[in-house]
Coordinates of C-alpha atoms in Angstrom, one line a residue:
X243 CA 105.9 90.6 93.2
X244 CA 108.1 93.3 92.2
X245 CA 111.3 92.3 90.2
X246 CA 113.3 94.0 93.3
X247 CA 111.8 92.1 95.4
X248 CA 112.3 88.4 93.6
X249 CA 115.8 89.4 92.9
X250 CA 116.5 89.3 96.6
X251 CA 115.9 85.5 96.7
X252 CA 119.3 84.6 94.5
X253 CA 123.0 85.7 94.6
X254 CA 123.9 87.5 91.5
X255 CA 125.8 90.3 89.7
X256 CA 124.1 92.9 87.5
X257 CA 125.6 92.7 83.7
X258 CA 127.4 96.2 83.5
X259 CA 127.1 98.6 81.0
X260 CA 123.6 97.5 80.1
X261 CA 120.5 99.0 81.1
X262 CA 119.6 99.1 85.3
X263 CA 117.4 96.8 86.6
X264 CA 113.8 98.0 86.6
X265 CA 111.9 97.2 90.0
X266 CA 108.5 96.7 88.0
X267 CA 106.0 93.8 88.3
X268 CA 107.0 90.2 87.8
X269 CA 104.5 88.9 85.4
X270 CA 106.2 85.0 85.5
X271 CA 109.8 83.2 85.8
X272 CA 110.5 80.9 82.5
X273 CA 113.6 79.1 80.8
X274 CA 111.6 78.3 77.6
X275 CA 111.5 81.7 75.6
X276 CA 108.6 80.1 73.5
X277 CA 106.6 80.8 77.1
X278 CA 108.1 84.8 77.5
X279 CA 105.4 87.0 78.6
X280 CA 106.1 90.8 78.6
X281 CA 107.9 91.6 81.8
X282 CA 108.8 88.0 82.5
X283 CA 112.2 86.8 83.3
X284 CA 114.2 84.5 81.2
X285 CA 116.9 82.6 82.5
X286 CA 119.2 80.9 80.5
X287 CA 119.6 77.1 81.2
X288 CA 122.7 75.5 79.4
X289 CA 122.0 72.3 78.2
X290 CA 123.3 68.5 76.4
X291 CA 121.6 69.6 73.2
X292 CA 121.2 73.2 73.2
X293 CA 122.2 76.3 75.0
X294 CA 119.3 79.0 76.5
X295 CA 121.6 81.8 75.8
X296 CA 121.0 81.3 71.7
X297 CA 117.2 82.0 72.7
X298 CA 118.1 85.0 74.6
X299 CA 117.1 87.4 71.9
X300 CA 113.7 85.7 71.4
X301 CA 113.0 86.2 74.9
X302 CA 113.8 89.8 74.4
X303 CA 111.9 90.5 71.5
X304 CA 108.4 88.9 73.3
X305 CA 109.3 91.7 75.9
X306 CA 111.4 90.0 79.3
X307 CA 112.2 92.5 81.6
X308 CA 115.4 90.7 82.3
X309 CA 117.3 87.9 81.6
X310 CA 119.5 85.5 83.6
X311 CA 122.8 83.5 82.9
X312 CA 125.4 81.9 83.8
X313 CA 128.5 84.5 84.5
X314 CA 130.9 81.7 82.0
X315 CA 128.2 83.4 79.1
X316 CA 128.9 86.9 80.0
X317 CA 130.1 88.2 76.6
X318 CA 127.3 86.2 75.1
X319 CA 124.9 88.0 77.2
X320 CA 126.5 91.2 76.6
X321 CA 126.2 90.7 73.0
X322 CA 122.2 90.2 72.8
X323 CA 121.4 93.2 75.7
X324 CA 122.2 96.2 73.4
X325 CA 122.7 99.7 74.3
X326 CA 119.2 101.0 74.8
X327 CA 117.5 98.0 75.4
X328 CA 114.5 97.5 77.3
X329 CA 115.7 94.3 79.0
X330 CA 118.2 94.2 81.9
X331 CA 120.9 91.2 82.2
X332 CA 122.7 89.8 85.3
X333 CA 125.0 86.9 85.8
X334 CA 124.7 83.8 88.0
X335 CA 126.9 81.3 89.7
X336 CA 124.1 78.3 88.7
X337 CA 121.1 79.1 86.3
X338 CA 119.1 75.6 87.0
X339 CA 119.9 76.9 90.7
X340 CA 118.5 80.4 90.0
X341 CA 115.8 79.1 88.4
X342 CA 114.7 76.5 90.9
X343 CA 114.4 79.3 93.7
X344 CA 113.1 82.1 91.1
X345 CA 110.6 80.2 90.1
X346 CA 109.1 79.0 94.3
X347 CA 109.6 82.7 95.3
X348 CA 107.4 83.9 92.3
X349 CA 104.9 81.2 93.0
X350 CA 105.0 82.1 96.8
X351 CA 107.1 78.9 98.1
X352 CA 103.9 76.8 98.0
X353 CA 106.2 73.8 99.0
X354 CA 106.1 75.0 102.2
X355 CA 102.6 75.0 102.8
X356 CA 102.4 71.2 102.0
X357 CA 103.7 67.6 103.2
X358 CA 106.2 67.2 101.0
X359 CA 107.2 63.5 100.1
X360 CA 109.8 62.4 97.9
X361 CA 110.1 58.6 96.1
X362 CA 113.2 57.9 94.3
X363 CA 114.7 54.9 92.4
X364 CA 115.7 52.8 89.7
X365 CA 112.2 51.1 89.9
X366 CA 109.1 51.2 91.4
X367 CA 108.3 54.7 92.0
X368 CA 105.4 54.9 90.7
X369 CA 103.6 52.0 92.3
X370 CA 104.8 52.9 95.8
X371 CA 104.0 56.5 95.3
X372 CA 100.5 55.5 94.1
X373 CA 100.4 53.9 97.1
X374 CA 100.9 56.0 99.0
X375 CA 98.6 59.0 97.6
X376 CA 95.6 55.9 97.7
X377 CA 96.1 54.6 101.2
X378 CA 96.6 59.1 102.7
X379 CA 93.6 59.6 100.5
X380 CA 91.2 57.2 102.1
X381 CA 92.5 58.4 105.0
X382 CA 90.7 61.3 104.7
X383 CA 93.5 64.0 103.3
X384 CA 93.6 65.9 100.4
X385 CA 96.5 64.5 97.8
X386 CA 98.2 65.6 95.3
X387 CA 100.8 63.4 92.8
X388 CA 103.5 64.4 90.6
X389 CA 104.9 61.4 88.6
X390 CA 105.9 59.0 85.6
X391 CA 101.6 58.7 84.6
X392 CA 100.0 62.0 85.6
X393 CA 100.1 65.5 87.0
X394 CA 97.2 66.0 89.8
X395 CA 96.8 69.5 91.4
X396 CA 93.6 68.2 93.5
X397 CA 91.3 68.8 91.0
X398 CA 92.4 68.3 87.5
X399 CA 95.0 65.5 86.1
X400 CA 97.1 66.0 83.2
X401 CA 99.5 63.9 81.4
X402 CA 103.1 64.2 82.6
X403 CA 105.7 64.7 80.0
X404 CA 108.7 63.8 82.2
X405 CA 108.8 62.1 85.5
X406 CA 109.6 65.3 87.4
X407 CA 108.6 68.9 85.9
X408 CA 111.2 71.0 85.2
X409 CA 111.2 73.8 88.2
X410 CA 109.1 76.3 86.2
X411 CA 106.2 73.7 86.4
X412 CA 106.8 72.2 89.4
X413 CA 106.3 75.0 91.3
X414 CA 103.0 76.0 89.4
X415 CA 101.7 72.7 89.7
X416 CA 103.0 73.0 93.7
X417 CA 101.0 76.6 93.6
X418 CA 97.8 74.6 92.4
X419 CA 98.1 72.2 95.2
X420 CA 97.9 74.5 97.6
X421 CA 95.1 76.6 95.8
X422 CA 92.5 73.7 95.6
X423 CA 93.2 72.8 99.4
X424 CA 96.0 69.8 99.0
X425 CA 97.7 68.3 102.5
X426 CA 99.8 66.7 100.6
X427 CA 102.4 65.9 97.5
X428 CA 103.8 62.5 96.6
X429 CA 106.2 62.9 94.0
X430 CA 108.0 60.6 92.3
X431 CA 112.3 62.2 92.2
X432 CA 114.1 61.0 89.6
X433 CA 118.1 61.3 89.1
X434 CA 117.7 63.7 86.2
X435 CA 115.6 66.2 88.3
X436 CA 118.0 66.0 91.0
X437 CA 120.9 66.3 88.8
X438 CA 120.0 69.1 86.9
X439 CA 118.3 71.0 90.2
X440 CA 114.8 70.6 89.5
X441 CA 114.1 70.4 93.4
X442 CA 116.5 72.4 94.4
X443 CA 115.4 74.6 97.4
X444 CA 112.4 72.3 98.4
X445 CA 112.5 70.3 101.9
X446 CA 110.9 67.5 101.8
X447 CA 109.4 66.3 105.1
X448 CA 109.9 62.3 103.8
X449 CA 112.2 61.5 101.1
X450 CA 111.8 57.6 100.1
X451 CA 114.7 55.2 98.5
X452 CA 113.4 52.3 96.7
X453 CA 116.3 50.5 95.1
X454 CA 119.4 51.7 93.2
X455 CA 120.3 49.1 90.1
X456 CA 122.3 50.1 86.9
X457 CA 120.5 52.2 84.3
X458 CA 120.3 55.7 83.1
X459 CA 123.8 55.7 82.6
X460 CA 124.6 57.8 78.8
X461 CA 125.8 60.9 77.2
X462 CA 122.3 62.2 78.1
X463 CA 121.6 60.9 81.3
X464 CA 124.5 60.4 83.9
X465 CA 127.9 60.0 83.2
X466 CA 129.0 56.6 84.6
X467 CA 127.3 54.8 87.8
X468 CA 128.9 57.2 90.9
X469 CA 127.2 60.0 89.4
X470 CA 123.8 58.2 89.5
X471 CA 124.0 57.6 92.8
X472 CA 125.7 61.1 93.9
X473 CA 122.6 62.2 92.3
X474 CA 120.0 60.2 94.1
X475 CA 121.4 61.1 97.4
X476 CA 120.8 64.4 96.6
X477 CA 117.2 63.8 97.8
X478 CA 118.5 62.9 101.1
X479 CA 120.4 65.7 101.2
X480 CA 117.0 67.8 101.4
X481 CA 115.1 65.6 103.5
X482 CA 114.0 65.7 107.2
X483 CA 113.3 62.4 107.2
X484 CA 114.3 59.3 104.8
X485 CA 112.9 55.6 104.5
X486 CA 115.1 53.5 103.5
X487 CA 115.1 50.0 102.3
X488 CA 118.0 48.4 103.9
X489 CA 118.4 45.6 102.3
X490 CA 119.7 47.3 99.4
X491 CA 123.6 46.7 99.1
X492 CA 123.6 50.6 98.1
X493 CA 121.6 52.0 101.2
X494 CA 124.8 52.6 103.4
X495 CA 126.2 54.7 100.3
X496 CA 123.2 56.5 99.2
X497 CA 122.2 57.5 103.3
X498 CA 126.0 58.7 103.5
X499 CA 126.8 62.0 105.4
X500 CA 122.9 63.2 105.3
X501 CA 121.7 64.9 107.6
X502 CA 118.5 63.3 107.8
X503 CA 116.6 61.2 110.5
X504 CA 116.8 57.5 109.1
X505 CA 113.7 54.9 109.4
X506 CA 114.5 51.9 107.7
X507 CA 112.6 48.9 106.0
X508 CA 112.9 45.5 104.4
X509 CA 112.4 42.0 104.7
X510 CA 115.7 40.6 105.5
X511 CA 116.2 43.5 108.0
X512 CA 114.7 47.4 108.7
X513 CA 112.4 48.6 111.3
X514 CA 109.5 48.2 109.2
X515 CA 110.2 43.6 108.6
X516 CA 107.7 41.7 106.3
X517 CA 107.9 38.7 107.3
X518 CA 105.6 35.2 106.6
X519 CA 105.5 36.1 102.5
X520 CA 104.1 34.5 99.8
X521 CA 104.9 36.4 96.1
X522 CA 103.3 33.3 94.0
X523 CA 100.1 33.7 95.8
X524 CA 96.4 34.8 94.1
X525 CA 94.4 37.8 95.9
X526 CA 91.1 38.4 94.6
X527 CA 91.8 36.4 91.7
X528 CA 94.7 38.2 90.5
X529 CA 98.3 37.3 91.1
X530 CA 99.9 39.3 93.8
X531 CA 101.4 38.5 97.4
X532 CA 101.0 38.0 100.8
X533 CA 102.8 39.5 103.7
X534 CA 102.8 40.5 107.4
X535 CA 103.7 43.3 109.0
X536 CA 103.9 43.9 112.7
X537 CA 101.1 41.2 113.3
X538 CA 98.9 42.5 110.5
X539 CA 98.3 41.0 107.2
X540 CA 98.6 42.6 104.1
X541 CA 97.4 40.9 100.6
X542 CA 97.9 43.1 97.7
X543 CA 96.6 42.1 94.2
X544 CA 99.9 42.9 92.6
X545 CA 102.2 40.2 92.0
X546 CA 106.2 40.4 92.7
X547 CA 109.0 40.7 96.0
X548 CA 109.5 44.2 94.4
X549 CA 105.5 44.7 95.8
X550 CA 106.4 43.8 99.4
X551 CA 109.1 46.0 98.7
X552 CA 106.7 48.7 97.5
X553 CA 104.3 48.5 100.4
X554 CA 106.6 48.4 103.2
X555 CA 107.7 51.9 101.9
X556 CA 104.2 52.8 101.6
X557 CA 103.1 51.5 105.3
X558 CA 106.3 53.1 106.6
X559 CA 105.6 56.4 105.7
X560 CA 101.5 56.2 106.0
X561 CA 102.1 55.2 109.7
X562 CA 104.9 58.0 110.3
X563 CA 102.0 60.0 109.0
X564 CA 99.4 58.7 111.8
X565 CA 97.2 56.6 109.5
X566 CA 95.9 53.0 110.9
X567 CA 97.0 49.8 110.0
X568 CA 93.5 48.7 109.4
X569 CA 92.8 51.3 107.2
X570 CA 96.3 50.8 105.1
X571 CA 95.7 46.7 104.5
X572 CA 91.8 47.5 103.1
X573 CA 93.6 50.0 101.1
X574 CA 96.2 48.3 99.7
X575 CA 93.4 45.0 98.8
X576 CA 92.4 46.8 96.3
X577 CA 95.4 48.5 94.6
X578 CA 96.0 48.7 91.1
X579 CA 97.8 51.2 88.4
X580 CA 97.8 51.5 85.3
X581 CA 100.2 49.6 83.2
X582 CA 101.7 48.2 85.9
X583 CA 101.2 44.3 86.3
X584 CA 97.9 45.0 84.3
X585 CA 96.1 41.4 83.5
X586 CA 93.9 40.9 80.3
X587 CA 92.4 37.4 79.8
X588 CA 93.1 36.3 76.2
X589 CA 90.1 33.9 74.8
X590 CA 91.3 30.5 75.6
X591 CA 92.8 30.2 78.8
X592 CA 96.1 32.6 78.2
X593 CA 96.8 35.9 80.0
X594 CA 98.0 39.4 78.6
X595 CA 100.4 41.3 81.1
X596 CA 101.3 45.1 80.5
X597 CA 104.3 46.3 82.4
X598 CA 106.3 49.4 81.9
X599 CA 109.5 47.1 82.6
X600 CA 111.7 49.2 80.3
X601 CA 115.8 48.1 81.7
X602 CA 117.0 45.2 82.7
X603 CA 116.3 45.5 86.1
X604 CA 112.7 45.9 85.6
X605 CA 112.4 43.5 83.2
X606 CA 114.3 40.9 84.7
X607 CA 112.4 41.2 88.2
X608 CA 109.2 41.1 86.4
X609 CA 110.0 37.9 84.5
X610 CA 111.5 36.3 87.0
X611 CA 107.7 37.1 89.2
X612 CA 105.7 35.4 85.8
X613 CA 108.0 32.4 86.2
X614 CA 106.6 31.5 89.7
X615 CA 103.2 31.3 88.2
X616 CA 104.4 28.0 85.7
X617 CA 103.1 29.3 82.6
X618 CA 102.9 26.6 80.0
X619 CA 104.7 29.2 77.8
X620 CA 106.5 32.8 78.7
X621 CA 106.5 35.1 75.9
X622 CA 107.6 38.3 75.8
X623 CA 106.7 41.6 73.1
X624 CA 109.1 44.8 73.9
X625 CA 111.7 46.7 72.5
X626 CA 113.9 49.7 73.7
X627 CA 113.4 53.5 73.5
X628 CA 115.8 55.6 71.1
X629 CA 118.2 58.1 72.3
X630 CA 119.3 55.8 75.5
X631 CA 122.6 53.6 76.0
X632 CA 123.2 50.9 73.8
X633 CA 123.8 48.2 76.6
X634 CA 120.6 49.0 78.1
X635 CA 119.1 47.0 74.9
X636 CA 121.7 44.3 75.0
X637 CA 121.1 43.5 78.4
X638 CA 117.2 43.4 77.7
X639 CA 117.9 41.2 75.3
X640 CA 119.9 39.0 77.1
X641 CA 117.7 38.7 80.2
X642 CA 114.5 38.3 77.8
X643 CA 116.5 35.5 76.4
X644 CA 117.2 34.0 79.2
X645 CA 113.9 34.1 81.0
X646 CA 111.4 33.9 77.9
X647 CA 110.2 31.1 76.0
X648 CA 110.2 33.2 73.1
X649 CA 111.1 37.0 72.8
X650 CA 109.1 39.1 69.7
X651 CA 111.4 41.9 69.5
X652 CA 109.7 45.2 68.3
X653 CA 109.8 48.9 68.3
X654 CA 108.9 51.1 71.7
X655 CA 109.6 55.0 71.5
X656 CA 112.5 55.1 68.8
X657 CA 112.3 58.8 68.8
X658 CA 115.2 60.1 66.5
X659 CA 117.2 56.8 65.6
X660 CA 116.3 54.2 62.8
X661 CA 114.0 50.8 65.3
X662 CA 115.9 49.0 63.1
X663 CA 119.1 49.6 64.8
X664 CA 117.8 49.3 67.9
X665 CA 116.6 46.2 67.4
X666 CA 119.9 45.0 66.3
X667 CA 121.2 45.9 69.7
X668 CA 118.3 44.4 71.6
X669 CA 119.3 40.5 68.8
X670 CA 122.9 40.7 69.8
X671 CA 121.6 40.2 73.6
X672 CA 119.4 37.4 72.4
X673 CA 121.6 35.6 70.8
X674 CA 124.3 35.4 73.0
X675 CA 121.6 33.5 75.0
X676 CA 120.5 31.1 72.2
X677 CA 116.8 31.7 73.2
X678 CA 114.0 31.8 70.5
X679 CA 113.2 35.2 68.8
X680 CA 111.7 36.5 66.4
X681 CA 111.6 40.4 65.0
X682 CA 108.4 42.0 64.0
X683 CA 109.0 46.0 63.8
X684 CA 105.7 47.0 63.7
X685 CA 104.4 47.0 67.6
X686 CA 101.1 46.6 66.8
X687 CA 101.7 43.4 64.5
X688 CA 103.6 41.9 67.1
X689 CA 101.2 42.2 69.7
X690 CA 98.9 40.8 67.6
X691 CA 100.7 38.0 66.3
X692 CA 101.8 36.9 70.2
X693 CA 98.3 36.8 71.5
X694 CA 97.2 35.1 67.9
X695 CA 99.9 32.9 68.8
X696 CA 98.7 32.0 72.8
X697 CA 98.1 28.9 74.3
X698 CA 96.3 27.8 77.4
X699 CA 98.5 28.5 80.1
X700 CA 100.6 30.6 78.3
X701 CA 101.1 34.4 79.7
X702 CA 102.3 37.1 77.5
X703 CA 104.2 40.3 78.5
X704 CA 104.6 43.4 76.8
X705 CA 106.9 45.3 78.0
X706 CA 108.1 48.3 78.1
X707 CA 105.9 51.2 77.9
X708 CA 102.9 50.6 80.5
X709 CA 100.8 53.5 81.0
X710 CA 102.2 55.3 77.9
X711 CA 99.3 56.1 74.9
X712 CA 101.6 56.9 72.2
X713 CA 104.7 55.8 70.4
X714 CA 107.6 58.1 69.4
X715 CA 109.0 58.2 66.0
X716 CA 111.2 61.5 64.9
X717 CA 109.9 63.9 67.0
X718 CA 106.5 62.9 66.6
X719 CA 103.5 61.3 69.2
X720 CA 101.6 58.5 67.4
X721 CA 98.6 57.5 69.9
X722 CA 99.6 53.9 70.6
X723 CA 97.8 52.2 74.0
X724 CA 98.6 48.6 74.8
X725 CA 95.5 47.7 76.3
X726 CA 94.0 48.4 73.1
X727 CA 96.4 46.8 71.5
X728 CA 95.9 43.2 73.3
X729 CA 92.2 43.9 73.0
X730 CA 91.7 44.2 69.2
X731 CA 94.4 40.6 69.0
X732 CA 91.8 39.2 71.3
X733 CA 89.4 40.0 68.5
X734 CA 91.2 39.0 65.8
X735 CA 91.7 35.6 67.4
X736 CA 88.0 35.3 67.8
X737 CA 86.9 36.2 64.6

């Protein structure tokens, strides 16, 4: 696409006094200058930590044919686009704006030529969207999946590094779709894509609200809880139609002033009712629940109320898209995901659980769900990822407290601050409660010494990072998985 051409898409004013805008090929839209191509474009995204317009010169050097910013950096810009230069500069109103629809014009809008579905909330958008690419897959179409576990294009899966792409990727990965023949993409929506414009400029045919409880809220997430949920209505905002669980105290807020057609579900009230349900129930052997649904029953081997939740989100949407109740219930026997309510007998009549309950909501719900199964003992391994609000770990703590029998508290993804203050956070929760805890920084020693630990009847829960293979510490990926963690304490215990 010529640059001309592309330019078109966005309102914007060219930088004067610097050199014209050349109407050459696009070779690629980027906001990373470590990813500048020669004749790309570079658009300067201003962010909590650092500012794109400091990378502006990099981007230069590699050979950009233009960069972007915002028109508050104009004498910034001005500065790096000398007299002579082979880059052009222009100004915009909102670079994460810019970028969003720079990047789907380059890649051809490839939204468009796709079902676009949307899940967003505080928990439980990954199960439901995995859910829902399962039950539209056996139905015979073509799925793709952007989320919290994985990145699938159709063909070819790759780890995700955040839980929505940033819009450079998104699109590509949207471009992919639609290359290898996908219907469809689920994609999970979190409040940070929405906030800083990830999706901005896609319309999604079904945008899905889950829940809203309080989380995310810091100097690098969102600001205080209004913003959170200004933020996840965003999605509604872009949505022809939204499913809704209505029992929700914040539905009424969240569906305000959209524009969208509204289908609603739940099981005290919503079109789509679950009714006759039984959450302490075994399905196959496994924990999960039981439910009906407009005279047809549904057992899913995933224990919890957030499940019916889940699935009535998932059966909503899968009928809206034509698919047969028969055909959803036989899919949804057989669901699982990884780290999510994963079981692991431990040798001598106890049970493993690995959850990605990582706030107090989560962790909580999940607890509460163990509980209803009468362990002889609940214990609980976790502890709380670095660079995130201080009374997210407080509250774990104090719920853990509450609801465990005994809490090992331990390091997760600490990332740039010292676990051991972390930790300290996660005590002062605990101890308010006057539950029994003990601290074991090391994750794997405390797995180890919990399962070493187990009785018969007893069910352990490690919390907190789920599917997640690694462990963060300064900057750095450590591979880390919990199931192999629980497996080699199963071994020790043996030997």
């Amino acid at each position: 696409m010529k640059l001309s051409g592309l330019l078109h898409t966005i309102a914007y004013e060219r930088l004067e006094g610097t050199k014209e805008i050349p109407n050459t090929e696009v070779t690629g839209v980027f906001s990373n200058s470590r990813d500048v191509i020669p004749g790309s474009i570079f658009v300067c995204i201003r962010g909590s930590v650092c500012d794109g317009i400091t990378y502006g010169r990099e981007a230069i050097e590699k050979g950009a044919a233009l960069v972007a910013a915002p028109k508050e950096q104009k004498e910034e810009l001005k500065a790096i686009l000398k007299a002579g230069n082979e880059c052009a500069g222009i100004l915009v109103e909102d670079e994460r704006e810019a970028l969003s629809v720079l990047a789907a014009a380059y890649e051809g809008y490839p939204a468009e030529s796709l079902v676009m579905i949307g899940v967003t909330g505080t928990k439980g958008k990954t199960t439901t969207a995995y859910m829902i690419r399962h039950i539209l897959e056996d139905a015979g179409y073509r799925v793709g999946l952007l989320g919290t576990i994985e990145q699938f294009d159709g063909e070819k899966s790759i780890p995700s590094v955040h839980t929505t792409p940033d819009a450079v990727c998104l699109h590509r990965e949207l471009g992919r779709m639609r290359e290898n023949g996908c219907d469809i993409c689920v994609m999970e929506v979190s409040s940070q894509a929405l906030k800083l414009e990830r999706t901005y400029g896609i319309m999604f045919d079904i945008g899905i609200f889950l829940n809203l409880g309080k989380d995310h809220i810091s100097r690098f997430e969102h600001s205080d809880e209004a913003e959170y949920l200004e933020c996840k209505r965003k999605l509604f905002l872009q949505s022809d139609f939204g499913v809704g669980n209505r029992d929700d105290k914040r539905y009424d807020a969240v569906f305000r002033d959209t524009p969208c057609r509204k289908i609603t579900y739940g099981i005290r009230s919503g079109r789509f009712r679950a009714e006759n349900i039984f959450t302490d129930t075994w399905v196959d052997g496994r924990p999960g629940v039981i439910f009906t649904q407009d005279k047809t029953e549904y057992a899913i081997p995933v224990p919890g109320e957030y499940t019916v939740y889940n699935a009535l989100a998932a059966i909503a949407v899968c009928r809206m898209m034509g698919v047969d109740k028969e055909k959803i219930r036989k899919t949804l026997r057989q669901f699982s995901v990884k780290g999510r309510a994963e079981f692991i007998k431990i040798p001598g009549g106890a049970v493993a659980v690995i959850d990605y309950a990582h706030n107090a909501m989560s962790l909580k719900s999940f607890l509460d769900t163990m509980r209803k199964y009468r362990p002889h003992r609940l214990i609980t391994v976790f502890g709380c990822g670095g660079g995130r609000a201080k009374d997210r770990r407080y509250e774990m703590g104090r719920v853990s407290g509450l609801l465990s029998d005994l809490t090992v508290i331990t390091s997760d993804n600490p990332r740039w601050e010292n676990p051991e203050d972390i930790m300290e956070d996660i005590e002062e929760g605990i101890r308010e409660t006057k539950g029994d805890y003990i601290k074991i920084p090391d994750r794997r020693k405390a797995v180890d010494f919990a399962v070493g630990m187990a009785r018969e009847g007893d069910i352990i829960v490690v919390a907190g990072k789920g599917h997640e293979a690694y462990q963060e510490i300064q900057g750095i990926k450590y591979e880390m998985d919990e199931r192999r963690l629980v497996e080699e304490a199963c071994m020790h215990r043996s030997s």
